[in-house]
Coordinates of C-alpha atoms in Angstrom, one line a residue:
X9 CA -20.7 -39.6 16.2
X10 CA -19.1 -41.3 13.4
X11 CA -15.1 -41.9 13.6
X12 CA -13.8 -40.2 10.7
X13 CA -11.7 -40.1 8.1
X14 CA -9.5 -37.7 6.9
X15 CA -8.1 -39.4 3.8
X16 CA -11.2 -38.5 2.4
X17 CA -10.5 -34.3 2.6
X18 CA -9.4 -32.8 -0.6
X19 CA -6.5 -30.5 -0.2
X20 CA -5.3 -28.3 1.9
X21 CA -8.5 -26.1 2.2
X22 CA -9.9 -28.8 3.4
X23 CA -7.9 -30.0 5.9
X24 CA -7.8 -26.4 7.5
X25 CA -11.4 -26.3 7.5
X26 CA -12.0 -29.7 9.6
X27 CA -9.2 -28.8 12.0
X28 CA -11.1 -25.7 12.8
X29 CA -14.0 -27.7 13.2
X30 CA -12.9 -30.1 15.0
X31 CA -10.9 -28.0 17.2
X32 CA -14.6 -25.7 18.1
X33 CA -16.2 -29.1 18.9
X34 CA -13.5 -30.3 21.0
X35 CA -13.0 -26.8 23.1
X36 CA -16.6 -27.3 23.5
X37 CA -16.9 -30.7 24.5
X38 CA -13.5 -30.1 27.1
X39 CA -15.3 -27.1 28.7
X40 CA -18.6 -27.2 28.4
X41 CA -19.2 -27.9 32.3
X42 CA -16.9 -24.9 33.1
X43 CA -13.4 -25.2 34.7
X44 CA -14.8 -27.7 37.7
X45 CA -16.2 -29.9 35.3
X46 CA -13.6 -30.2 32.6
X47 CA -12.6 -33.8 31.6
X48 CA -9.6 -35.7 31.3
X49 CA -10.0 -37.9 27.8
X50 CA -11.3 -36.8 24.4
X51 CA -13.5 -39.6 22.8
X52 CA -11.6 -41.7 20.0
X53 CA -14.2 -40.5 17.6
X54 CA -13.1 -36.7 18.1
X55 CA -9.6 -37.7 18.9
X56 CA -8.5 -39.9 16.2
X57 CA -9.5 -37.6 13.2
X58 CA -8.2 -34.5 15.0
X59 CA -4.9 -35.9 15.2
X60 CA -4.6 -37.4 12.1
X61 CA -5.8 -33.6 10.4
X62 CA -3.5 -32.0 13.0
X63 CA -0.1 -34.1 11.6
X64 CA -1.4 -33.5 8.0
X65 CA -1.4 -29.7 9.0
X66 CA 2.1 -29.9 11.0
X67 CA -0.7 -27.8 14.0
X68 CA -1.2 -29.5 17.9
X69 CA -4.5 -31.1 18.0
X70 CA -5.8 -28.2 19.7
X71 CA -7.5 -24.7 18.5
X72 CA -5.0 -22.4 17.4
X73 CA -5.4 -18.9 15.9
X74 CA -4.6 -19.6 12.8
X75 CA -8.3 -21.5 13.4
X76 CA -9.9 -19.0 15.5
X77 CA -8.7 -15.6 13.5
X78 CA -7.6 -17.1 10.2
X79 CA -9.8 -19.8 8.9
X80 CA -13.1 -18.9 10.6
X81 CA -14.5 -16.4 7.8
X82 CA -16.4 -16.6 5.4
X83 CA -18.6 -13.5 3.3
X84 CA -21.8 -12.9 4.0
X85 CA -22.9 -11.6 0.4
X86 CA -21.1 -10.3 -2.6
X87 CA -19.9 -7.1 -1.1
X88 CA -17.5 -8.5 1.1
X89 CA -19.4 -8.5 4.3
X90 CA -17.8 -10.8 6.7
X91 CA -19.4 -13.6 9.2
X92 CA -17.8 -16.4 11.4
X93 CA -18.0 -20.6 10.2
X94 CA -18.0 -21.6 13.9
X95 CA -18.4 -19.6 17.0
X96 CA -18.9 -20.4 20.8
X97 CA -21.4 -19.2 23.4
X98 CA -21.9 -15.6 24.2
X99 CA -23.7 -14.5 20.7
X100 CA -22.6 -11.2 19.1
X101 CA -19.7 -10.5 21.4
X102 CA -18.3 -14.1 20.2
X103 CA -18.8 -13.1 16.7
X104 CA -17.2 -10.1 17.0
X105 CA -14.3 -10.9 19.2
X106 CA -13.0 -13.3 16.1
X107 CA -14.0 -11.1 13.6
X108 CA -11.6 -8.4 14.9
X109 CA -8.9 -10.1 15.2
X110 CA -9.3 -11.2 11.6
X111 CA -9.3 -7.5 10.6
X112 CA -6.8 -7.1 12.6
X113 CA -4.8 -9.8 11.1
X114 CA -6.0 -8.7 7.6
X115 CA -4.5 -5.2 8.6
X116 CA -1.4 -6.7 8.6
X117 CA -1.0 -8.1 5.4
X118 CA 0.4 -4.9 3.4
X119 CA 3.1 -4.8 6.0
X120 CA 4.1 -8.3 5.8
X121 CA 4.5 -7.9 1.8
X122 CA 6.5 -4.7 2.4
X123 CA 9.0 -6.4 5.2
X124 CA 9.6 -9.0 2.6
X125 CA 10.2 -5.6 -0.2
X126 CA 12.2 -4.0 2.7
X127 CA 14.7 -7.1 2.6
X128 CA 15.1 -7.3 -1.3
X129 CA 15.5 -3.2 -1.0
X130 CA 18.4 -3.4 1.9
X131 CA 20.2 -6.3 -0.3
X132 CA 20.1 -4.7 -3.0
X133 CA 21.2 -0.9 -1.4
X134 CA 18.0 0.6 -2.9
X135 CA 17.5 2.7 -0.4
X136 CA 14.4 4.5 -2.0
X137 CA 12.7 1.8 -1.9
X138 CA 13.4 0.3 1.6
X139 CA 12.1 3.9 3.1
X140 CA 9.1 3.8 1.2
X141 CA 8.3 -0.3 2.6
X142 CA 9.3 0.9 5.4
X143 CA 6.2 3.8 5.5
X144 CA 4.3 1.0 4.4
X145 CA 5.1 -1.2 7.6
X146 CA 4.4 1.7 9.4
X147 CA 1.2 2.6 7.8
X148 CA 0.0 -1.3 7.8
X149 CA 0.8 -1.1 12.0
X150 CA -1.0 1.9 12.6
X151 CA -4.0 -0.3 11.1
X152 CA -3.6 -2.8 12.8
X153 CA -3.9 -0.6 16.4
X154 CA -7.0 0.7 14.6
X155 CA -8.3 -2.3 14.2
X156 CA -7.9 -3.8 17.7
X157 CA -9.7 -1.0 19.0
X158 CA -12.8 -2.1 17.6
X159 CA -12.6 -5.1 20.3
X160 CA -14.0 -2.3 23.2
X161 CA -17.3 -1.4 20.9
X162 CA -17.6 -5.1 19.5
X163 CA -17.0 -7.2 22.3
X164 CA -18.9 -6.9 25.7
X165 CA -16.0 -7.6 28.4
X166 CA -18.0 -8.8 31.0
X167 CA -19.2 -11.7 28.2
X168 CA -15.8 -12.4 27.4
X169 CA -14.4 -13.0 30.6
X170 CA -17.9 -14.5 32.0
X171 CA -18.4 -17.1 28.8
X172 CA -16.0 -16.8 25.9
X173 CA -12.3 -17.3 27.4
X174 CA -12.9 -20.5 28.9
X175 CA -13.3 -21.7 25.3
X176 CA -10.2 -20.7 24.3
X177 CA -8.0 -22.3 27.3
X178 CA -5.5 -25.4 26.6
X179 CA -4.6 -28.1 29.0
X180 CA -1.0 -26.6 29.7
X181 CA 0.0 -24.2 32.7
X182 CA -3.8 -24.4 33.1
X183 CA -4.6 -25.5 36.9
X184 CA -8.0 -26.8 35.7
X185 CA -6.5 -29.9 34.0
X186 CA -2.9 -30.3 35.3
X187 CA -2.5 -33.6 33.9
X188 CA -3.5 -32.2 30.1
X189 CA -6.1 -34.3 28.1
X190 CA -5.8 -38.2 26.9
X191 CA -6.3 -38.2 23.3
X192 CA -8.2 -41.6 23.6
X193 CA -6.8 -44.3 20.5
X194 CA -4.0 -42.0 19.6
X195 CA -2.0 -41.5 23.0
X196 CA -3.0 -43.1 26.3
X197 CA -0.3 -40.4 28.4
X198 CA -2.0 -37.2 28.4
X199 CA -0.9 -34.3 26.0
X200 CA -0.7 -30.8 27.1
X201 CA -1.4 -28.2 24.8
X202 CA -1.5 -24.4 25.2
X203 CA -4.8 -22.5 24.4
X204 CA -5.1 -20.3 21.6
X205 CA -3.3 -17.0 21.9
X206 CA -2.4 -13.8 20.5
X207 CA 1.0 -15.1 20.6
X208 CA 0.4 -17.4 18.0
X209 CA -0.3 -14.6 15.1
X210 CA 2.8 -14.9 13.1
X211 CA 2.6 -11.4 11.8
X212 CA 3.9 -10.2 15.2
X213 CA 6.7 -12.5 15.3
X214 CA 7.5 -11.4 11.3
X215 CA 7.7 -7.5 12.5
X216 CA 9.8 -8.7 15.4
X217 CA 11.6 -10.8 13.4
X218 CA 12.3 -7.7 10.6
X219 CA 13.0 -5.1 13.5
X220 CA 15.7 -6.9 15.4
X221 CA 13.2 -6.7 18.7
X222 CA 14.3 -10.0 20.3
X223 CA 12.7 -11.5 23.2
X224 CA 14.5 -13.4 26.2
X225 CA 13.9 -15.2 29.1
X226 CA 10.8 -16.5 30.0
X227 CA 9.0 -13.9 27.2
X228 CA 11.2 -15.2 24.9
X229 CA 10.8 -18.9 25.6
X230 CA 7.1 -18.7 25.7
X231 CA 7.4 -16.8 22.1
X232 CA 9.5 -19.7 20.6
X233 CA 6.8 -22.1 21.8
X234 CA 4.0 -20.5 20.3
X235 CA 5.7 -21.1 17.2
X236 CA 4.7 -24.8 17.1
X237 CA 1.3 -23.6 17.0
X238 CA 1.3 -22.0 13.9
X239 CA 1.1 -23.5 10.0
X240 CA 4.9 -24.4 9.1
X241 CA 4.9 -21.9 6.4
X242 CA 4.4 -19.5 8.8
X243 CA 7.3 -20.4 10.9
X244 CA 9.2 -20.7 7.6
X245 CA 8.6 -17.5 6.5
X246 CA 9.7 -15.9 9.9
X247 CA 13.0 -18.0 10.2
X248 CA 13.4 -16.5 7.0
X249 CA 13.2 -13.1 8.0
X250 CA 15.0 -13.7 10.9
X251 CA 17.9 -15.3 9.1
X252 CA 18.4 -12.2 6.6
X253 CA 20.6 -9.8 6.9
X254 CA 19.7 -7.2 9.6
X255 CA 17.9 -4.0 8.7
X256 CA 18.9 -2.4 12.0
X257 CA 22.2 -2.5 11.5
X258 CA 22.0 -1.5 7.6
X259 CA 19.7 1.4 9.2
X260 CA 22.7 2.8 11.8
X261 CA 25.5 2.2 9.0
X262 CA 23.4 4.3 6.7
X263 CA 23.7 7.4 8.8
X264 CA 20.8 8.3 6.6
X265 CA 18.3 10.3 9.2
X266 CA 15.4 9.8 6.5
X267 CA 15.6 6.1 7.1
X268 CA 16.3 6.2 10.3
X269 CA 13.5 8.2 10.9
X270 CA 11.2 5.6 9.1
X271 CA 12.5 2.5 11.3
X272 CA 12.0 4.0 14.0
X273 CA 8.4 4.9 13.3
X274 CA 8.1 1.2 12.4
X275 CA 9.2 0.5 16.1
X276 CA 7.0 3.0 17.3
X277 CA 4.0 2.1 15.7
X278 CA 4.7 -1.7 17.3
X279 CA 5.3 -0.3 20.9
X280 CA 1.4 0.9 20.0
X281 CA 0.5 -2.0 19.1
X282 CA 1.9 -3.7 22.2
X283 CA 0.4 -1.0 24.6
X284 CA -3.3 -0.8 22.8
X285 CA -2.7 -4.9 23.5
X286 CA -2.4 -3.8 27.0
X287 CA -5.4 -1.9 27.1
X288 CA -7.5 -4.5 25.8
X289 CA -6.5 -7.2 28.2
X290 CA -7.1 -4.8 31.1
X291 CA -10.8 -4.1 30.1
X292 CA -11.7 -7.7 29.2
X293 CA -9.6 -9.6 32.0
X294 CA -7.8 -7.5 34.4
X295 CA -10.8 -5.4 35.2
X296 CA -13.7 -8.4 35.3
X297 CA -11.5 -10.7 37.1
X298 CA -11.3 -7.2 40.0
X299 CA -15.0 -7.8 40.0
X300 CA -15.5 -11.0 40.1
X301 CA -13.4 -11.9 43.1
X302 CA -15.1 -8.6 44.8
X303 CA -18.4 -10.3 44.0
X304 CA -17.2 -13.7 45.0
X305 CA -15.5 -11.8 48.6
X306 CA -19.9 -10.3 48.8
X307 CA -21.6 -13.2 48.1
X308 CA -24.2 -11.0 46.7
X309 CA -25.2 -12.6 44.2
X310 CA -24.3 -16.4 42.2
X311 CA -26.5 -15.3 38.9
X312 CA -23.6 -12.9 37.7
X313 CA -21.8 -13.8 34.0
X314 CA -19.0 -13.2 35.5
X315 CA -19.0 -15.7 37.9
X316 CA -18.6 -18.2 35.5
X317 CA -15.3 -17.3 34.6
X318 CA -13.0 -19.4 35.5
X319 CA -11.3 -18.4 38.2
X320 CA -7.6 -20.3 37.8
X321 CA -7.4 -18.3 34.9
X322 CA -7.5 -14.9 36.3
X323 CA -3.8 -13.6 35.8
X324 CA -3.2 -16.4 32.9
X325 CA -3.5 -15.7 29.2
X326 CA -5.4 -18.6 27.3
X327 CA -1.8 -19.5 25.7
X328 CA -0.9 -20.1 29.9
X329 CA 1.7 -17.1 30.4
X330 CA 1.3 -14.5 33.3
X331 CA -0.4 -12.2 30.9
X332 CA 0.2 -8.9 32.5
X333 CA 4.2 -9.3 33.0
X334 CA 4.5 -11.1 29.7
X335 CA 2.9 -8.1 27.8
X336 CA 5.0 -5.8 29.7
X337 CA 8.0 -7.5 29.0
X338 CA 7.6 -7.9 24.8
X339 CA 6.2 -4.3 24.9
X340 CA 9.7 -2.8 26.9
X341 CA 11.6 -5.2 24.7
X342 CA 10.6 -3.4 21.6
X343 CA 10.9 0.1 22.4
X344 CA 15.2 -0.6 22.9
X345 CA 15.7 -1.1 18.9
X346 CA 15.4 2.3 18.2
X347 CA 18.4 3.9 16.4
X348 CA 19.6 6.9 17.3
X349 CA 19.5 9.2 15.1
X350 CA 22.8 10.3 13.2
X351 CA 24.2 13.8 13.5

């Protein structure tokens, strides 16, 4: 393979486009033996140009979501019908699992522009306004729940766990490569980079952000770390949020039960969210993992997809947390900013 250069990309377009294919070749290249197999150094030629793209971007030299769900689509024809750039093994359940959490993402985006209407609307004490971004917010979550649950009819679980997810582990808190990866004529001490993660979707940290739902201990710390791992404007815009005044508190002092009402269906459409979340990582990891140690335990058979999960990863996210307790936590976390309501 030729050593490239990125001096040569045009823009920003560009850039995002050889980062996610550079970060597809590499997750292939680091996993394609499976877990026993993985290596320790990525060759200069991939290295070098993914790390020189990576500081252009402010991204790790790693696949993110913002490459998995946000940059991998394109349209298939002029109606708008949607198909992946790059995807990995495991065919139409591959296709499918990043093509729903694009829509998912996409779902999103009316209630990102109303959070940032919601602000301008407290400031300036027009409360019509902030209740009806706040439906919107509402309305745009509600989506999004709608569209994660086209993961269970979309994505075969036992193909995800078996094939896909080992594609989308890092080289941190991962057991299969304690040491993280050498980055061969960039770094000779290895790197360790978390794997891609619905962590990493900034729109969730936005709506957290917005709501006053604020994460602690080790939740919290893996939350703040995920931020690296997203474009800077992204962190930007949520350190924004964050830093306004907060709507919570303009909610209680309101002693409006109209708007109160409306934040609170904000907060309970996110709790959905967070427990439809739950669901899915049941079905796709929980549950498969269940069977793949029972088959492992039988010895029954060594052909099975599932068997080729990996099996360090088996109560692990791809981002590295323990996936079950951390969803718990962010989920309990968020139903507490309710307001009561004023009498």
């Amino acid at each position: 393979m030729p050593l490239l250069d990125t001096k040569y990309l045009n823009g920003y377009k560009e850039q995002r486009l050889a980062h996610l294919a550079l970060s597809f070749i590499t997750m292939g290249y680091v996993w394609q033996e499976g877990e026993q197999g993985s290596i320790k150094a990525l060759p200069q030629n991939l290295a070098i140009p993914f790390w020189n793209v990576s500081q252009c971007l402010g991204l790790p030299a790693i696949l993110v979501h913002g490459d998995s769900a946000l940059a991998n689509w394109k349209k298939k024809d002029p109606n708008g019908n949607l198909d992946v750039i790059f995807s990995f093994p495991g065919e139409d359940s591959a296709k499918g699992f990043f093509l729903v959490t694009l829509l998912v993402e996409m779902a999103a985006v009316p209630g990102i522009k109303a959070a940032v209407t919601s602000i301008n609307a407290m400031i300036q004490k027009d409360d019509t306004k902030l209740h009806q971004a706040l439906q919107d917010i509402a309305d745009s979550i509600e989506c999004m729940v709608t569209a994660l649950k086209m993961m269970q009819g979309n994505v075969d679980p036992q193909v995800f766990y078996g094939v896909i997810r080992i594609f989308l582990s890092g080289w941190r808190d991962n057991p299969s490569m304690p040491d993280g990866l050498v980055y061969e004529g960039v770094h000779e001490v290895p790197k360790q980079f978390s794997g891609g993660s619905a962590a990493q979707s900034s729109v969730l940290h936005c709506f957290d952000a917005l709501l006053g739902v604020s994460h602690s201990g080790e939740s919290g710390n893996f939350l703040n770390r995920m931020q690296d791992y997203m474009p800077p404007s992204h962190r930007q815009l949520i350190q924004d949020i964050a830093s306004s005044p907060s709507l919570q508190q303009y909610i209680v002092d309101s002693r409006k039960p109209k708007l109160q009402e409306a934040f609170n269906n904000c907060v309970s459409q996110l709790v959905k969210l967070r427990n439809q979340h739950i669901i899915i990582v049941t079905n796709f990891i929980l549950v498969p993992a269940a069977k793949a140690r029972d088959i492992r335990k039988k010895a029954t058979s060594n052909d099975n997809i599932l068997l080729k999960a990996p099996s360090a990863l088996e109560e692990r996210g791809t981002g590295g947390s323990g996936i079950m307790s951390f969803l718990k936590s962010v989920r309990d976390t968020t139903k507490v900013v309710c307001v009561p309501s004023a009498h």
